[in-house]
XYZ file of C-alpha atoms in Angstrom:
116
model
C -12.278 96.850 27.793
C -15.405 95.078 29.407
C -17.431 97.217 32.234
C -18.554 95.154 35.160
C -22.373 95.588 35.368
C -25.321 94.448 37.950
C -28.640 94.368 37.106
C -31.175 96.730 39.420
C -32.317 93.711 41.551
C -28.075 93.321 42.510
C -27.574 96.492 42.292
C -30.171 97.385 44.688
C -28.677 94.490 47.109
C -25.598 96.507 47.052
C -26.697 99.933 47.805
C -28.449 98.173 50.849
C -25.216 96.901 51.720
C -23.635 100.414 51.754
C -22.585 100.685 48.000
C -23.208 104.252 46.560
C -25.634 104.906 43.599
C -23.948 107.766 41.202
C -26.050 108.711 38.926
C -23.908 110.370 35.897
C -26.812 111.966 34.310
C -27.300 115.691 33.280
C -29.164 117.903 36.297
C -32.366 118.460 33.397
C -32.733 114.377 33.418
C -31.907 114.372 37.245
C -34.676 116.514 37.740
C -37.588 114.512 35.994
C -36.259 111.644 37.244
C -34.015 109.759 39.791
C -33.780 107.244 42.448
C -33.760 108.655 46.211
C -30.724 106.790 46.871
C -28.207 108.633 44.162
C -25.822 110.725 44.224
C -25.887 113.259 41.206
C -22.150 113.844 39.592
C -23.234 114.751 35.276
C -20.819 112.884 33.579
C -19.595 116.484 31.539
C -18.324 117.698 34.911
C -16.791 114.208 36.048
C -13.000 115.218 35.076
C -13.495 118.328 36.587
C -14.823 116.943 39.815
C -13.880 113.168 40.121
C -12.864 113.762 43.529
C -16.519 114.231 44.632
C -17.374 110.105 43.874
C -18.297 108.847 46.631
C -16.563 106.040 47.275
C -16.917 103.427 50.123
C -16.067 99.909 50.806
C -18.335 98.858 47.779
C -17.655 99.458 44.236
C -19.680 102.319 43.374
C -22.769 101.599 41.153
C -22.880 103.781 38.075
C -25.657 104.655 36.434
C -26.932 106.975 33.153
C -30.245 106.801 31.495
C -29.352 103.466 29.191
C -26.381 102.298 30.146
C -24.253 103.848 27.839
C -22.620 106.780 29.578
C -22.345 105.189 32.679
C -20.313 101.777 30.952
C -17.839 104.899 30.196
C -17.557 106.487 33.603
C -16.973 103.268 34.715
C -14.342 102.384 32.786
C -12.646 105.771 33.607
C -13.245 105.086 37.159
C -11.435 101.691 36.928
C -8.376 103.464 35.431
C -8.218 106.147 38.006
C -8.426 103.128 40.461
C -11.961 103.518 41.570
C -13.432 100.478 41.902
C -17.238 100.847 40.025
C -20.004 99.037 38.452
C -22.470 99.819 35.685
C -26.458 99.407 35.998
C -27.057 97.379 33.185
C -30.174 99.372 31.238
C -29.486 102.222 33.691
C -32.328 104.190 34.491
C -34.474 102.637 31.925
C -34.077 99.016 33.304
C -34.326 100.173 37.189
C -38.032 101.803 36.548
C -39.205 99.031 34.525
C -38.187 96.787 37.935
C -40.137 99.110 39.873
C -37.217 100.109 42.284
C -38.240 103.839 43.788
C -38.028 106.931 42.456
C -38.275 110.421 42.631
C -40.494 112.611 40.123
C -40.380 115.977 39.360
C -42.877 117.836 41.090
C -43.265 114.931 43.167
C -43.057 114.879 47.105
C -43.155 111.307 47.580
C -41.240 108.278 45.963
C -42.906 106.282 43.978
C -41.747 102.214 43.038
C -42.875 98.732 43.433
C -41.698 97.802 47.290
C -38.412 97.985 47.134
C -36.546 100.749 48.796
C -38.693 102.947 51.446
């Protein structure tokens, strides 16, 4: 089954229009690094808490360190009936666009003008 996916500069577009970012990420790659905007739900602990996506009147935008994990959250999202979509390159692809993000040990959040 295909995933939807967005690239960071749509996916970005959408979390300004009030999609949410959930990152699906373990809390040790959370911590070093993660955009201000997500939503931390480690895709081990998805079955156990699926109830805790947040979901709004945009698909929700999935995302993982590659790409990988995230193409199969989304997937199990769209059986469940959740309506998601998966950051192409995940975290990878939405530092090398220089969208913002938070750093361990770091107050501030860092990125190349988009965000705050």
């Amino acid at each position: 089954m295909a995933t939807d996916e967005v690239d960071v500069a749509e996916a970005l577009r959408r979390i300004e229009g009030g999609a949410q970012l959930l990152d699906v990420r373990e809390q040790s790659e959370w911590d070093d690094v993660h955009a201000p905007q997500a939503v931390l739900l480690p895709m081990s602990e998805l079955q156990a808490r699926w109830q805790e996506v947040p979901v709004g009147d945009e698909p929700v935008v999935v995302v993982c360190h590659s790409g990988y994990r995230s193409a199969q959250v989304v997937a199990a999202l769209d059986r469940a009936g959740v309506p998601a979509v998966n950051l192409s390159g995940g975290m990878v692809a939405w530092e090398q666009a220089g969208a913002p993000v938070v750093r361990a040990g770091d107050d501030a959040v860092s990125g190349r003008g988009h965000g705050r």
